[in-house]
mmCIF file of C-alpha atoms in Angstrom:
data_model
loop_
_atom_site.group_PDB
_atom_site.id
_atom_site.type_symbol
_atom_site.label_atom_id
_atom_site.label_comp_id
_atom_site.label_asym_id
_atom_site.label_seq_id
_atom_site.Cartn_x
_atom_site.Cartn_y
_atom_site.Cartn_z
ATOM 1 C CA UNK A 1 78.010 162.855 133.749
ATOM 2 C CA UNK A 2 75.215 160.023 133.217
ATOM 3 C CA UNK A 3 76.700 156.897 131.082
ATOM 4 C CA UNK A 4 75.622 156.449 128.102
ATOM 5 C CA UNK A 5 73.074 153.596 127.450
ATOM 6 C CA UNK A 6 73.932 152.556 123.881
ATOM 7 C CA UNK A 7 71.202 150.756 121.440
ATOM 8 C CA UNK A 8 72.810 148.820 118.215
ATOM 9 C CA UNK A 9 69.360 149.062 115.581
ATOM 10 C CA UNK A 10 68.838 146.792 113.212
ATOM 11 C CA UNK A 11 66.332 148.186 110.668
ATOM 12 C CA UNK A 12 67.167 151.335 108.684
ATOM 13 C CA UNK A 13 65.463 154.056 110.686
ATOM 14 C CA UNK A 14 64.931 154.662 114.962
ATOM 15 C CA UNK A 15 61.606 156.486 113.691
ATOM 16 C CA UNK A 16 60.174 155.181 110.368
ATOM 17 C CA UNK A 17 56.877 156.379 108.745
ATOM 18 C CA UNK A 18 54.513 154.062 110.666
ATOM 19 C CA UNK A 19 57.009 152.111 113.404
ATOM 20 C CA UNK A 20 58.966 153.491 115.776
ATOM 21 C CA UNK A 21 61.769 150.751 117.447
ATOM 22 C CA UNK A 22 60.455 149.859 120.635
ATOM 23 C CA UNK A 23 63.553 150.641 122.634
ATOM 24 C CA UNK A 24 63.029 154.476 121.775
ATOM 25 C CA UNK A 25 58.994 153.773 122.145
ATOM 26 C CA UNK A 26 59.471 152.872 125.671
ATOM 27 C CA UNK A 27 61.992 155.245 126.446
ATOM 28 C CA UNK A 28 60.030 158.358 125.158
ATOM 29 C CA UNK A 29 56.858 156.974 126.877
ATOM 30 C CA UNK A 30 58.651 156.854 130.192
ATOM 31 C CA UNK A 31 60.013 160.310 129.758
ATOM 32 C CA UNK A 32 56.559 161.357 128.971
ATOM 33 C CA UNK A 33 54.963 159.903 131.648
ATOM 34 C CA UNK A 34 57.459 161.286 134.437
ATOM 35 C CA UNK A 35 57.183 164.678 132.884
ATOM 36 C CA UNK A 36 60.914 164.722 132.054
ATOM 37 C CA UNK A 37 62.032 167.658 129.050
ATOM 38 C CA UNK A 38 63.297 165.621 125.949
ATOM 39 C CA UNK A 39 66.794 166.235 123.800
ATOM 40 C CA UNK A 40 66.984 164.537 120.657
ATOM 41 C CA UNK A 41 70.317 165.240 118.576
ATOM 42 C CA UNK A 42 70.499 164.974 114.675
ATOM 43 C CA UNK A 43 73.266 164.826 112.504
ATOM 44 C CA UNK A 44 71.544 166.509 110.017
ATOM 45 C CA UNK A 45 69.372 170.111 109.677
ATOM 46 C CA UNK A 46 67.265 168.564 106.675
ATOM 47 C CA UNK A 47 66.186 165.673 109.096
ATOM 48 C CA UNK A 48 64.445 168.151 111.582
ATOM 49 C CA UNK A 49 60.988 168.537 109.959
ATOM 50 C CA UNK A 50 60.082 165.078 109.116
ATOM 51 C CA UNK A 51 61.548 163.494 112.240
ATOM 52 C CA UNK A 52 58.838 166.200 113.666
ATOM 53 C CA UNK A 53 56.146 165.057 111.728
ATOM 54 C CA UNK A 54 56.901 161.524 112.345
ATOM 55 C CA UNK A 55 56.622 161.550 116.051
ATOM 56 C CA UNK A 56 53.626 164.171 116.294
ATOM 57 C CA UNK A 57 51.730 160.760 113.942
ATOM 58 C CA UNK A 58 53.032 158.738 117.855
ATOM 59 C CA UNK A 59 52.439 161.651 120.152
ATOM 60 C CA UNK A 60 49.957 164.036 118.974
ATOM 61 C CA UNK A 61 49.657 165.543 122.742
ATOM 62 C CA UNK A 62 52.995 166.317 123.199
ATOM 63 C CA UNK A 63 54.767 170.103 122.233
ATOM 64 C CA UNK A 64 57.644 169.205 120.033
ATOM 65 C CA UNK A 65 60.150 171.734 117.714
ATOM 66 C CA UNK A 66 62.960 172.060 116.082
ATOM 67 C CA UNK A 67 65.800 174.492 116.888
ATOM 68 C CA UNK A 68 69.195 174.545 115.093
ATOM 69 C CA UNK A 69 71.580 176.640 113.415
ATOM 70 C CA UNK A 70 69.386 178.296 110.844
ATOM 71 C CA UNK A 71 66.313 178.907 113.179
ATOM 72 C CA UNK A 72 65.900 182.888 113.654
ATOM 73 C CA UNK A 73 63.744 181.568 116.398
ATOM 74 C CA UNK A 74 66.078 179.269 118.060
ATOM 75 C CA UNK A 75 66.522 182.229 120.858
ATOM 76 C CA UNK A 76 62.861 181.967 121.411
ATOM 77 C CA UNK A 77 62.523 178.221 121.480
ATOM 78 C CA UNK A 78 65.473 177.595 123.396
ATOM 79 C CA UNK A 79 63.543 179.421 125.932
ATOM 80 C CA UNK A 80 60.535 177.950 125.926
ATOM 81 C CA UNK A 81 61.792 174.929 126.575
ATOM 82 C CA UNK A 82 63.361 176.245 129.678
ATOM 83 C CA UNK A 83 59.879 177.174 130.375
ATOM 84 C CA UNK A 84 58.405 173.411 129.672
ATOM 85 C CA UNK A 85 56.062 175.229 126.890
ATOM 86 C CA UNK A 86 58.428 172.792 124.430
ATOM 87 C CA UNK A 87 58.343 168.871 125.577
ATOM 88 C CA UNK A 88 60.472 167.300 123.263
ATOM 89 C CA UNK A 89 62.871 169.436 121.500
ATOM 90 C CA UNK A 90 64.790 168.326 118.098
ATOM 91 C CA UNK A 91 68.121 169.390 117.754
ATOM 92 C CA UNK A 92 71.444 169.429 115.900
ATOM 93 C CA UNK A 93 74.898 169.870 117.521
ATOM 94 C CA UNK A 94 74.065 173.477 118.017
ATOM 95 C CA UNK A 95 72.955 172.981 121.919
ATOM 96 C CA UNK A 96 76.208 170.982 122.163
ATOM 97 C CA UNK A 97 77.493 173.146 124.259
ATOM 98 C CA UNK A 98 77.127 176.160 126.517
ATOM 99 C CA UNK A 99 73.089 175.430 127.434
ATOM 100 C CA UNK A 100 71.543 174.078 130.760
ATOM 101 C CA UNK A 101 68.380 172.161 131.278
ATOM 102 C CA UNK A 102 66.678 171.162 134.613
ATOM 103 C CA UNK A 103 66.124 167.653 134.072
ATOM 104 C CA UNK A 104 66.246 167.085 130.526
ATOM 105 C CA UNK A 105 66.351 163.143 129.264
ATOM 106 C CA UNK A 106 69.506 163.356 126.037
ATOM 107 C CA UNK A 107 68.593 161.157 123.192
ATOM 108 C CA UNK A 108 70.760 161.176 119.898
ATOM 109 C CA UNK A 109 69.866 159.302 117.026
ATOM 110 C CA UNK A 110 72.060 158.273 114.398
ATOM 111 C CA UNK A 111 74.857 158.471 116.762
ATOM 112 C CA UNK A 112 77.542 156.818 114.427
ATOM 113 C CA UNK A 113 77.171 159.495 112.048
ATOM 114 C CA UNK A 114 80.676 161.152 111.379
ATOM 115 C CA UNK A 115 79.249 164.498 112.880
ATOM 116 C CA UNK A 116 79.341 162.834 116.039
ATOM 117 C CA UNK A 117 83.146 162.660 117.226
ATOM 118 C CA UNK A 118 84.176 161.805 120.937
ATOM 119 C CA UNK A 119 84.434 165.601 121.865
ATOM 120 C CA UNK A 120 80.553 166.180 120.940
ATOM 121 C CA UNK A 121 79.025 163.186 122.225
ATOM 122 C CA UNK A 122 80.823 163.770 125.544
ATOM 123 C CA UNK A 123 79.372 167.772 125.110
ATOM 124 C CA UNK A 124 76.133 166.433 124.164
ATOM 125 C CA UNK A 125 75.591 163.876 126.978
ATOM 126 C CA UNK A 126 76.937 166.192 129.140
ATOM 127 C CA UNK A 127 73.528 168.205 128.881
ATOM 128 C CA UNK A 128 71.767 165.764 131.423
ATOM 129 C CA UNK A 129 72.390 165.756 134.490
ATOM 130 C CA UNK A 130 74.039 169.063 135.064
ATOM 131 C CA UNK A 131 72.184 170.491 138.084
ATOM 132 C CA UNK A 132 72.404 169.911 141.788
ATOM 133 C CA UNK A 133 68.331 169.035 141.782
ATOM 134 C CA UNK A 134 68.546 166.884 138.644
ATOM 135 C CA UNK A 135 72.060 164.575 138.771
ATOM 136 C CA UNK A 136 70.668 161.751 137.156
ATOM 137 C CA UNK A 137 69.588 162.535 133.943
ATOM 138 C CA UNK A 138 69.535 159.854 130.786
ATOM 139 C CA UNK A 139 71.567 159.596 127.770
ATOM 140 C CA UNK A 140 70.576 157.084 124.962
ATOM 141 C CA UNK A 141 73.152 156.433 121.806
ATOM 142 C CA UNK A 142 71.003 155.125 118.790
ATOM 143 C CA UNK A 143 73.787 153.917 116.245
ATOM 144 C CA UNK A 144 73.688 151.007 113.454
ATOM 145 C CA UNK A 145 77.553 150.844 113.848
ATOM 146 C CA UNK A 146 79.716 151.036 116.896
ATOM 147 C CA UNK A 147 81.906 153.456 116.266
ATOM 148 C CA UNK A 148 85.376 154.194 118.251
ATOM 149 C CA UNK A 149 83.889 157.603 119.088
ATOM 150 C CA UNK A 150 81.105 155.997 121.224
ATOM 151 C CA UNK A 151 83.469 153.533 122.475
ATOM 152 C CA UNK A 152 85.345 156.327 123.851
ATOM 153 C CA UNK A 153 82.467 158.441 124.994
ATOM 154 C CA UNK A 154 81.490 155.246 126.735
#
């Protein structure tokens, strides 16, 4: 299982209305570049559709949805993501467990939030790297506190 690499933010928000912090900037970009399918994990449902709408204002090219618990699509989407017809997929702790992904890059935001104990983050980040082809996938821990579950995890 890929370490996690952890980022302490300062401001309030990873992806604000009109900046996005650099460290996940350059990350995405990278995974964009190299072609690589995206995770990001949520702690909440309700954060799904403007955390969309926020980084289709930075990357208008790339395919990005939202699956979670309440999607009657999330089948579908989960799918096409498999496929690569989804680039960056926004998620909640629903693909915490029992889904593989060739390749995919693991990004969860928020990471401090209670939602996130040491069992989940270690499910979550164990959704890179999982396949022979693939072992070296990336995890990235966005958190304004460092909490004893990422300590663990770590």
């Amino acid at each position: 299982m890929p370490v996690p690499k952890c980022h302490l933010l300062w401001q309030r928000n990873a992806i604000g209305r009109f900046v996005l912090d650099f460290r996940l900037k350059k990350i995405l970009s990278q995974f964009i570049v190299d072609k690589k399918p995206i995770l990001i994990f949520v702690d909440k449902i309700a954060k799904l559709p403007e955390l969309k709408t926020k980084l289709k204002r930075f990357y208008p090219d790339l395919i990005i949805d939202t699956v979670s618990s309440v999607d009657s699509e999330r089948h579908q989407k989960i799918l096409r993501f498999r496929e690569g017809k989804i680039e960056l997929l926004l998620t909640t702790t629903i693909l915490e467990r029992g889904v593989t992904f060739e390749n995919v890059q693991v990004i969860i935001l928020d990471a401090d939030d209670a939602i996130f104990k040491t069992s989940s983050l270690v499910q979550i980040a164990g959704r890179a790297g999982r396949k022979i082809d693939f072992p070296d996938g990336e995890v990235h821990f966005f958190y304004h506190h460092y909490t004893g579950a990422i300590k663990k995890m770590c």
